[in-house]
CSV table of C-alpha atoms and ligand atoms in Angstrom, one decimal:
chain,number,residue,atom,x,y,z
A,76,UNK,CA,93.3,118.4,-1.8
A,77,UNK,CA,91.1,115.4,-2.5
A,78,UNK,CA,87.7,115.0,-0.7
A,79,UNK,CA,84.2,114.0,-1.4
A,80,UNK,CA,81.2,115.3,0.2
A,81,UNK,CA,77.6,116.8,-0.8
A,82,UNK,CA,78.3,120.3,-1.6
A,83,UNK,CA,80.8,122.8,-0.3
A,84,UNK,CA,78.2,125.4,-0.5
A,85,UNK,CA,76.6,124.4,3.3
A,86,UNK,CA,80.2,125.0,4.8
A,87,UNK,CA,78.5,128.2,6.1
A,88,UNK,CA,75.8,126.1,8.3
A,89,UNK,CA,78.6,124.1,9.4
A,90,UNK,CA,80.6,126.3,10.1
A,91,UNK,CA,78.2,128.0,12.7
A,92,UNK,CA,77.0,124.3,13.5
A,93,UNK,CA,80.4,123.4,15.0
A,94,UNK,CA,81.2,126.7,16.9
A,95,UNK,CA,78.2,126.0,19.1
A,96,UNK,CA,79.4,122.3,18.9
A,97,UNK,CA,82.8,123.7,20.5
A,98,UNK,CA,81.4,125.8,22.7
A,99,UNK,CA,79.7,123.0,24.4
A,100,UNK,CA,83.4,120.9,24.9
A,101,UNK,CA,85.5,122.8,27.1
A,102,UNK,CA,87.9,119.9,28.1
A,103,UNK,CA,88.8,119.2,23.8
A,104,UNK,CA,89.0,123.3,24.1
A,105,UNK,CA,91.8,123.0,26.6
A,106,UNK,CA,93.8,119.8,25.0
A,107,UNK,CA,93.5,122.1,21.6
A,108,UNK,CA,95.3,124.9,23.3
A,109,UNK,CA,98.0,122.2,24.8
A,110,UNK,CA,98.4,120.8,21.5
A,111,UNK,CA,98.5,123.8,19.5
A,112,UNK,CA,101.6,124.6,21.9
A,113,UNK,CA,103.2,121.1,22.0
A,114,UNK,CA,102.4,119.8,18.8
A,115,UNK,CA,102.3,116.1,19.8
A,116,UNK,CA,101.3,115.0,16.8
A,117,UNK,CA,103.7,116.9,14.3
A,118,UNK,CA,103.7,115.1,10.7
A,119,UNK,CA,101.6,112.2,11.5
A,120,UNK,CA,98.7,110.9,9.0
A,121,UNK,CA,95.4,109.6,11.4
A,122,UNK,CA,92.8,108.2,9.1
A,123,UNK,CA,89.5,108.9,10.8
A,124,UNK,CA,86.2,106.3,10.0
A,125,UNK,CA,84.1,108.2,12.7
A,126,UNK,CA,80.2,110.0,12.6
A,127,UNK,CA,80.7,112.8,10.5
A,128,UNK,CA,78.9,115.3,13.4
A,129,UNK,CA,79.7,119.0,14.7
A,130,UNK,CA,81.1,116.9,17.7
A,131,UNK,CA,83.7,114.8,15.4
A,132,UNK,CA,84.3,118.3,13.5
A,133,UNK,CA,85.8,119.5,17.0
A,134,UNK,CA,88.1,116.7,17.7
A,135,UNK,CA,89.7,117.0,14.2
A,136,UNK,CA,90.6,120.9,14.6
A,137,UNK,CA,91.8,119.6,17.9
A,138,UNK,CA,94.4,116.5,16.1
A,139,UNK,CA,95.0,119.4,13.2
A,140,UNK,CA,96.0,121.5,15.9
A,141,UNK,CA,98.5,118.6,17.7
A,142,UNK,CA,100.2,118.9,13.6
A,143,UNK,CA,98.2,115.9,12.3
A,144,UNK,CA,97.3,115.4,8.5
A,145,UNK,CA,93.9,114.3,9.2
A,146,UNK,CA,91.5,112.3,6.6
A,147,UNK,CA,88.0,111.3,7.7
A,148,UNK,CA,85.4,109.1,6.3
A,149,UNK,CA,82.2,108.3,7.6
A,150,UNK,CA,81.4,105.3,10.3
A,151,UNK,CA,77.5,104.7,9.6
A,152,UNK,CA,76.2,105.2,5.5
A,153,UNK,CA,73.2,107.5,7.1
A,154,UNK,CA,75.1,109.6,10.0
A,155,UNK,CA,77.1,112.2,7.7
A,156,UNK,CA,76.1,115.8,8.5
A,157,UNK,CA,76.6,117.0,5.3
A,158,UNK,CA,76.9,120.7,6.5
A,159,UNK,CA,79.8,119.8,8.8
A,160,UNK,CA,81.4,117.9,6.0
A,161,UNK,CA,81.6,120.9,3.9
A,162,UNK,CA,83.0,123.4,6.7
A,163,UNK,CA,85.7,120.9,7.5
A,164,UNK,CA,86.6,120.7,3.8
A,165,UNK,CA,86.7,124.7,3.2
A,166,UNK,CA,87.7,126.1,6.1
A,167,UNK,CA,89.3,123.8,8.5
A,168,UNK,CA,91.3,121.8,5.1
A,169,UNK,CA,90.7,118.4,5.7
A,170,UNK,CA,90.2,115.6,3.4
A,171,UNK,CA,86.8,114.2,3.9
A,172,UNK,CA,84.9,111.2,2.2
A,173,UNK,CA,81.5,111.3,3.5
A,174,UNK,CA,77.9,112.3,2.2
A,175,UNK,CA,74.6,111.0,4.0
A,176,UNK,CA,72.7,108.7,2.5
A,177,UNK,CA,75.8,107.0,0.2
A,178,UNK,CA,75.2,103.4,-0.6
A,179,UNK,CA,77.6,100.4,0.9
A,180,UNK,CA,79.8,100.8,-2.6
A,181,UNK,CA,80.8,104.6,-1.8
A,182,UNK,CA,80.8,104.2,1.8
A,183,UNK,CA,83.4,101.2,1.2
A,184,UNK,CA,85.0,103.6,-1.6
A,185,UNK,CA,85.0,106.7,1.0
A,186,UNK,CA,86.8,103.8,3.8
A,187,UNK,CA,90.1,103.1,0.9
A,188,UNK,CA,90.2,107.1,0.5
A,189,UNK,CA,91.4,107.7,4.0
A,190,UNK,CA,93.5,104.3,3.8
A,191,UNK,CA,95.4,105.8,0.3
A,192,UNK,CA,97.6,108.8,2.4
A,193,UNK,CA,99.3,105.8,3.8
A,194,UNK,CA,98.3,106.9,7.3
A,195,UNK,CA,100.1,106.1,10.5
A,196,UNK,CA,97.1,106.1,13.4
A,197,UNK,CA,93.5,104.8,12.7
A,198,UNK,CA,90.5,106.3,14.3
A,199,UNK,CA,87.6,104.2,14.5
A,200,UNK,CA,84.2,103.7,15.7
A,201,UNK,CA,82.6,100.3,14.6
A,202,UNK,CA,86.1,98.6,13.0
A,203,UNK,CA,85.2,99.1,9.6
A,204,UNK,CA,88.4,100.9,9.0
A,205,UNK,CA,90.4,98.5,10.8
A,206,UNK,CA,88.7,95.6,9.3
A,207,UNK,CA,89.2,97.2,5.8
A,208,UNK,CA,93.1,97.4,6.5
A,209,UNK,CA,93.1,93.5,7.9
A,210,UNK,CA,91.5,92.7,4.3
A,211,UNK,CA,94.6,94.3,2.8
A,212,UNK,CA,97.9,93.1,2.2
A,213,UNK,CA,100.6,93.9,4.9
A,214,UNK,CA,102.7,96.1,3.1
A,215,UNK,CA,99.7,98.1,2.3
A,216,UNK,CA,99.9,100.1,5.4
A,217,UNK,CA,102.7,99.4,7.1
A,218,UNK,CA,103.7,102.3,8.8
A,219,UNK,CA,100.3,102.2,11.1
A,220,UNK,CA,101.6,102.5,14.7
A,221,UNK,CA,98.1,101.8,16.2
A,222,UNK,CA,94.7,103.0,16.5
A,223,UNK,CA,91.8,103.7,18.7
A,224,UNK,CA,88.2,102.8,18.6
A,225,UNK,CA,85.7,104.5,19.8
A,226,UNK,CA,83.0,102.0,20.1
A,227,UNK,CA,81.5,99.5,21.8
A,228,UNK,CA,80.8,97.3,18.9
A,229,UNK,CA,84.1,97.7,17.2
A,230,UNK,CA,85.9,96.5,20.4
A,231,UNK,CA,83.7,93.6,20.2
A,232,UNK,CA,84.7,93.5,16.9
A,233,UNK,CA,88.7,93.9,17.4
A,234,UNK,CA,89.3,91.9,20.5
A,235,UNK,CA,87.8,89.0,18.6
A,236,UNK,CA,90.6,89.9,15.9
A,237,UNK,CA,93.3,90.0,18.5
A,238,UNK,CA,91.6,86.6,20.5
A,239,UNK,CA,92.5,85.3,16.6
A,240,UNK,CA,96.2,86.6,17.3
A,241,UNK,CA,95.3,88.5,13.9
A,242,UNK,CA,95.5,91.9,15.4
A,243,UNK,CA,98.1,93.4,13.4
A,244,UNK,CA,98.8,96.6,15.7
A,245,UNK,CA,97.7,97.8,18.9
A,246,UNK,CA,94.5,99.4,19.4
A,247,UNK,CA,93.2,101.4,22.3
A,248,UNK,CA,89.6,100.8,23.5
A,249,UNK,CA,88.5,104.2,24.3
A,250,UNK,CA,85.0,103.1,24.8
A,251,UNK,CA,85.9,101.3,27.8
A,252,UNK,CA,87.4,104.4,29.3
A,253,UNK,CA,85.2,105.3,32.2
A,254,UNK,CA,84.6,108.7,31.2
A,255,UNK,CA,83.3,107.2,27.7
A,256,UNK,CA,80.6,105.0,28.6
A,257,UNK,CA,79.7,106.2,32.1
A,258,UNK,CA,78.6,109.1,30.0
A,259,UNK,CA,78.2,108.8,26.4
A,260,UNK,CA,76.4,105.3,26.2
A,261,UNK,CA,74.4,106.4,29.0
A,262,UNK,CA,73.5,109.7,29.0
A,263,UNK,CA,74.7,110.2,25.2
A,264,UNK,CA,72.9,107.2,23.6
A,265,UNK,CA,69.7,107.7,26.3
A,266,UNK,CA,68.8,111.5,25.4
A,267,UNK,CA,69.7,111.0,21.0
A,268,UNK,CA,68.0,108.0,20.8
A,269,UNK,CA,64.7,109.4,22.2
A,270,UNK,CA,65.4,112.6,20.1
A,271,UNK,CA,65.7,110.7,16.9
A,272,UNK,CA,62.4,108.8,17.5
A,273,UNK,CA,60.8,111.9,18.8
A,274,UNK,CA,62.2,114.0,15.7
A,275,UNK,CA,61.1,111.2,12.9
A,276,UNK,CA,57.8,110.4,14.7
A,277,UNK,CA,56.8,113.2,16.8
A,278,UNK,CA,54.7,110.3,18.7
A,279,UNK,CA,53.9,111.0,22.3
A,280,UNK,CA,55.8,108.7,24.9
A,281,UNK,CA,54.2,109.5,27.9
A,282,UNK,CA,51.9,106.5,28.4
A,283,UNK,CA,53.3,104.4,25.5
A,284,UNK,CA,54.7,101.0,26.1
A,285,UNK,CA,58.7,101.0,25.1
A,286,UNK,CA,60.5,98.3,25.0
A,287,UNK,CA,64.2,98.4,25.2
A,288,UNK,CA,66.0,95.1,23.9
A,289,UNK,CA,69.6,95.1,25.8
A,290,UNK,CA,70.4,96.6,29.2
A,291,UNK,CA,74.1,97.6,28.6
A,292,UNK,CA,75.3,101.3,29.3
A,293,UNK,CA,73.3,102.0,26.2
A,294,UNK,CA,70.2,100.1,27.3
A,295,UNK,CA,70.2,101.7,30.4
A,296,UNK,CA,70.2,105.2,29.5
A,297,UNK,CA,67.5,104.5,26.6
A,298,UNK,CA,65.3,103.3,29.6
A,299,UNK,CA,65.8,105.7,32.4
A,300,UNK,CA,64.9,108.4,29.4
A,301,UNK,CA,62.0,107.0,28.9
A,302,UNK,CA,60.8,106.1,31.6
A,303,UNK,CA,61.5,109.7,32.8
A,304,UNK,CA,59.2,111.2,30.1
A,305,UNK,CA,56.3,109.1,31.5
A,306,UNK,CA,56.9,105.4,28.9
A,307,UNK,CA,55.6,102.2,30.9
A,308,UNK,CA,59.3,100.7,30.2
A,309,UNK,CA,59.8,96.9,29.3
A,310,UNK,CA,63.1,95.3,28.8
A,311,UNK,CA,64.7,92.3,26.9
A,312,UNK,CA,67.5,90.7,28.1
A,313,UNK,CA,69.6,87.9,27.8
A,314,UNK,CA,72.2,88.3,30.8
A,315,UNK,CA,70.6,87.2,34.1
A,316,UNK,CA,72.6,89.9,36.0
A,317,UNK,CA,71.7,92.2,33.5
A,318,UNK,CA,67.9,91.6,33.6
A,319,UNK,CA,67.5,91.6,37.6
A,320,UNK,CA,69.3,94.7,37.2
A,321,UNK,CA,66.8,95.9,35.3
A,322,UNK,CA,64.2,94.4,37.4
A,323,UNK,CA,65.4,95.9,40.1
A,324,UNK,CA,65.9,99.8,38.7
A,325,UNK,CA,61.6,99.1,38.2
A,326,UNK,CA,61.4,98.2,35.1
A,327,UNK,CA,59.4,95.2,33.5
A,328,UNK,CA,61.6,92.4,31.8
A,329,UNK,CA,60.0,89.6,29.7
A,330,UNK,CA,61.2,87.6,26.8
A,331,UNK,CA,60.9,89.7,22.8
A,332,UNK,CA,58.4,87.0,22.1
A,333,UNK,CA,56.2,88.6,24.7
A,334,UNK,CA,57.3,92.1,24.4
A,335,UNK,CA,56.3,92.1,20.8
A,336,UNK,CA,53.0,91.6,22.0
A,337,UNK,CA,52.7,94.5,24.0
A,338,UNK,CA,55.2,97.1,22.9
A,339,UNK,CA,54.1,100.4,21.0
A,340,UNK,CA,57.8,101.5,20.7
A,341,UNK,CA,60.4,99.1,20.5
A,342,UNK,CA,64.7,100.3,20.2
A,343,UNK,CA,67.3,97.5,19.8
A,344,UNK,CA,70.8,98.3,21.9
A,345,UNK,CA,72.3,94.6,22.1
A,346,UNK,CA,75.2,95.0,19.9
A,347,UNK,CA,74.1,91.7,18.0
A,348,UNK,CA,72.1,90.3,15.5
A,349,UNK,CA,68.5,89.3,14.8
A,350,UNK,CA,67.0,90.5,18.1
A,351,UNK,CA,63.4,91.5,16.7
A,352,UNK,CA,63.0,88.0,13.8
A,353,UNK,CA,60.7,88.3,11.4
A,354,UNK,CA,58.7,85.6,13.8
A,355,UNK,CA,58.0,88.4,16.1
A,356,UNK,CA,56.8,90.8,13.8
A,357,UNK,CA,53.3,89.7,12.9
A,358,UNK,CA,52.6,89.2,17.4
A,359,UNK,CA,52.8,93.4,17.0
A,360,UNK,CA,50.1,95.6,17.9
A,361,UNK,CA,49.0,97.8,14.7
A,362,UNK,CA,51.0,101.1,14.0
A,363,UNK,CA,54.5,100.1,16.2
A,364,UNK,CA,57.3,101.7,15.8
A,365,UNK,CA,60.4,100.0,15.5
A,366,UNK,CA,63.8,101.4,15.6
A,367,UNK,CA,67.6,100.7,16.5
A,368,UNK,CA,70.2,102.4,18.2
A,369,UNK,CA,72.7,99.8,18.2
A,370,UNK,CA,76.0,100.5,16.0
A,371,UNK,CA,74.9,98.4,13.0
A,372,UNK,CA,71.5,98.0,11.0
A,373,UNK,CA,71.5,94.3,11.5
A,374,UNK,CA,69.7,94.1,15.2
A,375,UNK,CA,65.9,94.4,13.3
A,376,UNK,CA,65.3,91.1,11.0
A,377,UNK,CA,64.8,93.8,8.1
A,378,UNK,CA,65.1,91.1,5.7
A,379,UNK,CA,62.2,89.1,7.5
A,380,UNK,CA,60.2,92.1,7.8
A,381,UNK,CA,60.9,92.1,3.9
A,382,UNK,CA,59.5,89.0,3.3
A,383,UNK,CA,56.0,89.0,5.5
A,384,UNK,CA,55.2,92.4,3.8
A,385,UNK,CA,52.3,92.8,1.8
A,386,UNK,CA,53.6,96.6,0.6
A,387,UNK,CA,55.5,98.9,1.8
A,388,UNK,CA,55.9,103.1,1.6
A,389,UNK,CA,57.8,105.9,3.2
A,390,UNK,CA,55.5,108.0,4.9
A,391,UNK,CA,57.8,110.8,6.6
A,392,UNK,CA,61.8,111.3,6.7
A,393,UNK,CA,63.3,108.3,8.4
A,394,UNK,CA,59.9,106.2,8.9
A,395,UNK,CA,58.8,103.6,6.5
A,396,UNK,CA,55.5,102.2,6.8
A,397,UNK,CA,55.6,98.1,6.5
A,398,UNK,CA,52.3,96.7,5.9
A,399,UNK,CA,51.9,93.0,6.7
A,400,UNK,CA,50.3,89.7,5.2
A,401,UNK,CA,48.0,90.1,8.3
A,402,UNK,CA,46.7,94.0,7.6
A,403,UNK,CA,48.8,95.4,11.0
A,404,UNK,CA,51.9,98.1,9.8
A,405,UNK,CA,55.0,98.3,11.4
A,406,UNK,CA,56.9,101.6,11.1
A,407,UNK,CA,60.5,100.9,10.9
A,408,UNK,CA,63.0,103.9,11.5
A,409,UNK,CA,66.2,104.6,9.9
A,410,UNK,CA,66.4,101.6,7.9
A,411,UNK,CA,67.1,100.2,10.8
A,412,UNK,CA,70.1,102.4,11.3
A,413,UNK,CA,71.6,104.2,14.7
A,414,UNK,CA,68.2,105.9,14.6
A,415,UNK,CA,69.8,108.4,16.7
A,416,UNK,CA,72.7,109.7,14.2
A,417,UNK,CA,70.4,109.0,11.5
A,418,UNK,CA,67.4,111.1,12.2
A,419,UNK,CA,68.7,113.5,14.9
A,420,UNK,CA,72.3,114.7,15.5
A,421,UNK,CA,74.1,112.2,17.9
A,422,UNK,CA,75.2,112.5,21.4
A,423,UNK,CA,75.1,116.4,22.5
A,424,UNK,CA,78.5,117.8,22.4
A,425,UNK,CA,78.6,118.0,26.1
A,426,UNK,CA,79.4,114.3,26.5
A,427,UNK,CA,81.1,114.0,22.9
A,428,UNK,CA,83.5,116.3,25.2
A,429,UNK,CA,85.0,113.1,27.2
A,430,UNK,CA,84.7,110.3,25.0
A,431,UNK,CA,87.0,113.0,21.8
A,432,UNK,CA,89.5,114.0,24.9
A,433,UNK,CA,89.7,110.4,25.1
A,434,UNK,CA,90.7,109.8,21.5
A,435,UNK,CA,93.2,112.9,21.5
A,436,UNK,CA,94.7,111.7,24.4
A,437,UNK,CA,94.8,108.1,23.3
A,438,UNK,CA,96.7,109.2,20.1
A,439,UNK,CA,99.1,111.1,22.4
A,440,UNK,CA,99.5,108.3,24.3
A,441,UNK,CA,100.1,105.7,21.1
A,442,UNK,CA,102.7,108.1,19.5
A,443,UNK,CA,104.9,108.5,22.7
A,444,UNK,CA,103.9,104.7,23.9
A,445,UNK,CA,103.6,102.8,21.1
A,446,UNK,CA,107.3,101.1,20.4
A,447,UNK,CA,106.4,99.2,24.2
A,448,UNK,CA,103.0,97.7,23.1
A,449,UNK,CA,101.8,94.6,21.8
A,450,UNK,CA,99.1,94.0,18.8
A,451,UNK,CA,96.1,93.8,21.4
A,452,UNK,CA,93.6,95.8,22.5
A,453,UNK,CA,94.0,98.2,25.5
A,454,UNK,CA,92.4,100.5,28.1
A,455,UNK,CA,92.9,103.6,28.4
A,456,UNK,CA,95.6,104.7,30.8
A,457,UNK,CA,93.7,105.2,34.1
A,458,UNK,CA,95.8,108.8,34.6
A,459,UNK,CA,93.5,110.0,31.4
A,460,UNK,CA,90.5,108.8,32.4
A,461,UNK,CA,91.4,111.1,35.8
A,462,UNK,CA,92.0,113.8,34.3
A,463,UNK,CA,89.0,114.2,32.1
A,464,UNK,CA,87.1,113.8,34.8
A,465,UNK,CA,89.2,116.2,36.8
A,466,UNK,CA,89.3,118.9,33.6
A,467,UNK,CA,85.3,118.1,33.2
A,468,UNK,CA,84.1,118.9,36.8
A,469,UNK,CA,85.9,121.8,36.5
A,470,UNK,CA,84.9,123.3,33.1
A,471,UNK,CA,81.2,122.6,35.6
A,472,UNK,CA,82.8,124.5,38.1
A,473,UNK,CA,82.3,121.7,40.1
A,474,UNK,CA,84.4,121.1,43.6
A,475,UNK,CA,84.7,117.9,45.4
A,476,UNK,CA,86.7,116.9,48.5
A,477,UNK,CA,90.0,115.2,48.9
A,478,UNK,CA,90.9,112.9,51.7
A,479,UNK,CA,92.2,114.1,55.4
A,480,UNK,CA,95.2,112.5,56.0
A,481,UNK,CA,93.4,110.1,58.7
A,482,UNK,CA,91.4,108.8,55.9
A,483,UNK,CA,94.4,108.3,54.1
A,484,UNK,CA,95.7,106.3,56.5
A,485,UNK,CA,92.4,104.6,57.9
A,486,UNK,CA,91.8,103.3,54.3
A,487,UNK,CA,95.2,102.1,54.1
A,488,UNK,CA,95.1,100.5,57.5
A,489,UNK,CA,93.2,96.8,58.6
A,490,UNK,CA,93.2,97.4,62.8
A,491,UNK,CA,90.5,99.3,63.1
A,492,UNK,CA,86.7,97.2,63.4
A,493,UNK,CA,83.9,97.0,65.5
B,347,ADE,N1,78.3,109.0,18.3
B,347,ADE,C1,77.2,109.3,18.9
B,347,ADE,N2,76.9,110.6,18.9
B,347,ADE,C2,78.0,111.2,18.2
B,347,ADE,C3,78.3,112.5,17.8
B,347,ADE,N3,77.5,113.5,18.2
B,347,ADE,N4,79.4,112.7,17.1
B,347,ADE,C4,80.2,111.7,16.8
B,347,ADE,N5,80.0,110.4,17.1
B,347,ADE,C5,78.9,110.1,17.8
């Protein structure tokens, strides 16, 4: 078997790591016992690019258990838990290309290792993978039936592909299932990202001034977080329904070239590119810290902040001191990376629950559905998105009611008014 990790030797610590992982995702429990039975996924290769967490250890027992081959590579250079890595080499068999901290060469080298089995379903989160393959020739991987992507940035990423007509199969958007984003952007991205700045930092944020740049499903939940553990919270924005969203759920919203002048804590969620510029940098207070939670390390102007620094050192795990041309330091987290895979561990697996029964389902759904579809990018099938939330209120033990048949009928009815 062909893999490349850290060292096999933590498989124990992952091992343990993922049980309580599993523990904590009772709806991938219950698709793992239908799929063990039904085996919908007898003899198929699915190439996984995906975080390399406890969480992402689960949903692979769970496609293993449907009768995939599965091979997984990382989706971020910095989110690998080694640990994990190891358990899913030794004891759960699968092929996995992933150690933290690889540089772009290996984690580019790690992508073409779960391409080489010739697999027939991609898993993504971000498009790497899928980009890789749209680099390659055709016949290269020509028995991939589709894919799914987990991300909001690599659905960005592919329906700009497919706009192209370059999509060259059909690709499920499993972010845009309700009972991803609802949940994982939201509540996943708001509760990691504070416990990865928290972790690397251990600065207080009750009474700070955070600034979150972008008010998406990500944004939101970053803010509400912090503003929850006591942060005076200012956000950037650059969609007007967005902003008066914002305004409206209390919180400040002012331009970056303002906010830089009074943030203490600043986290990038936008999805694009050069949101903090190296103009902004020297308006800073002394001793900000500056992190991102977006999918790539490309929303801080790290090459700007390269260029107006006087010297530069790592002071703790994850938080390197910039000192600028003007005697004020900036403490960037991460490298500018997901600071919330990168210093902490992700989502909780609670939420990673829903957004992995949306990939197994989604690869369910491609092998039995796949001969109708066209090379785009699709929802997920509203019946899924149901029935996770159906499977997940339960597993809460959580009842809710169902309409009389008068409200049936009312709501399907225009007589009745004033
Ligand atoms: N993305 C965000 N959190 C994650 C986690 N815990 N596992 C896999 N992917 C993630």
């Amino acid at each position: 078997m062909r893999y490349d990790i850290k060292d096999i030797k933590l498989a124990k610590k992952g091992a343990l790591r993922i049980e309580w992982a599993g523990s904590n995702m009772p709806v991938l429990n219950l698709i793992k016992d239908r799929f063990q039975a039904q085996k919908p996924l007898k003899g198929l290769k699915i190439a996984c690019c995906l975080h390399v967490t406890t969480e992402t250890a689960v949903l692979a027992d769970v496609l293993k258990s449907g009768g995939a081959d599965v091979y997984l590579c990382a989706s971020n250079p910095l989110s690998t838990q080694d640990d994990v890595a190891a358990s899913l080499v030794k004891d759960l068999k699968i092929g996995v290309f992933a150690i933290k901290g690889e540089d772009t060469k290996t984690y580019y080298a790690h992508v073409k290792s779960v391409l080489d089995p010739k697999p027939d379903i991609t898993m993504d989160d971000g498009a790497d993978l899928v980009s890789s393959i749209h680099r390659l020739p055709l016949k290269d991987h020509a028995n991939i039936i589709g894919g799914t992507e987990e991300t909001t940035t690599g659905v960005i990423r592919l329906r700009a592909l497919a706009q192209e007509g370059k999509l060259r199969y059909p690709i499920i958007a499993v972010n845009d299932a309700q009972t991803k984003h609802l949940f994982d952007n939201r509540y996943g991205t708001g509760q990691s990202t504070l416990d990865g700045i928290i972790r690397s930092t251990n600065k207080l944020i009750a009474g700070s001034n955070l600034v979150v740049c972008g008010y998406g499903w990500c944004g939101k939940g970053a803010a509400m977080r912090a503003k929850g553990m006591g942060a005076k919270v200012t956000v950037v924005e650059v969609d007007p329904l967005r902003a008066l969203e914002a305004t409206m759920d209390g919180f400040g919203v002012m331009p970056i070239r303002e906010a830089a002048r009074i943030g203490d804590i600043f986290i990038t969620v936008t999805g694009d590119i050069n949101v903090i510029r190296k103009e902004h940098f020297p308006l800073m207070k002394d001793g900000v810290i500056v992190a991102n939670s977006g999918h790539f390390n490309v929303e801080i102007d790290i090459p700007g902040l390269e260029d107006i620094k006087k010297s530069k050192r790592l002071t703790r795990d994850f938080v390197e001191e910039y000192t600028l041309k003007n005697g004020r330091k900036i403490y960037l987290l991460g490298q500018g990376r997901l600071i919330n895979l990168a210093a902490a561990e992700g989502h909780p697996a609670s939420v990673m629950d829903m957004s992995f029964a949306n990939q197994a389902l989604s690869a369910e759904y491609m092998v039995n559905n796949y001969r109708g579809l066209s090379k785009q990018v699709y929802v997920v099938p509203e019946k899924i998105d149901k029935d996770i939330s159906r499977l997940k209120l339960k597993s809460l033990g959580i009842k809710i009611d169902t309409l009389t048949a008068e409200q049936k009928k009312y709501l399907a009815s225009w007589e009745m008014g004033t």
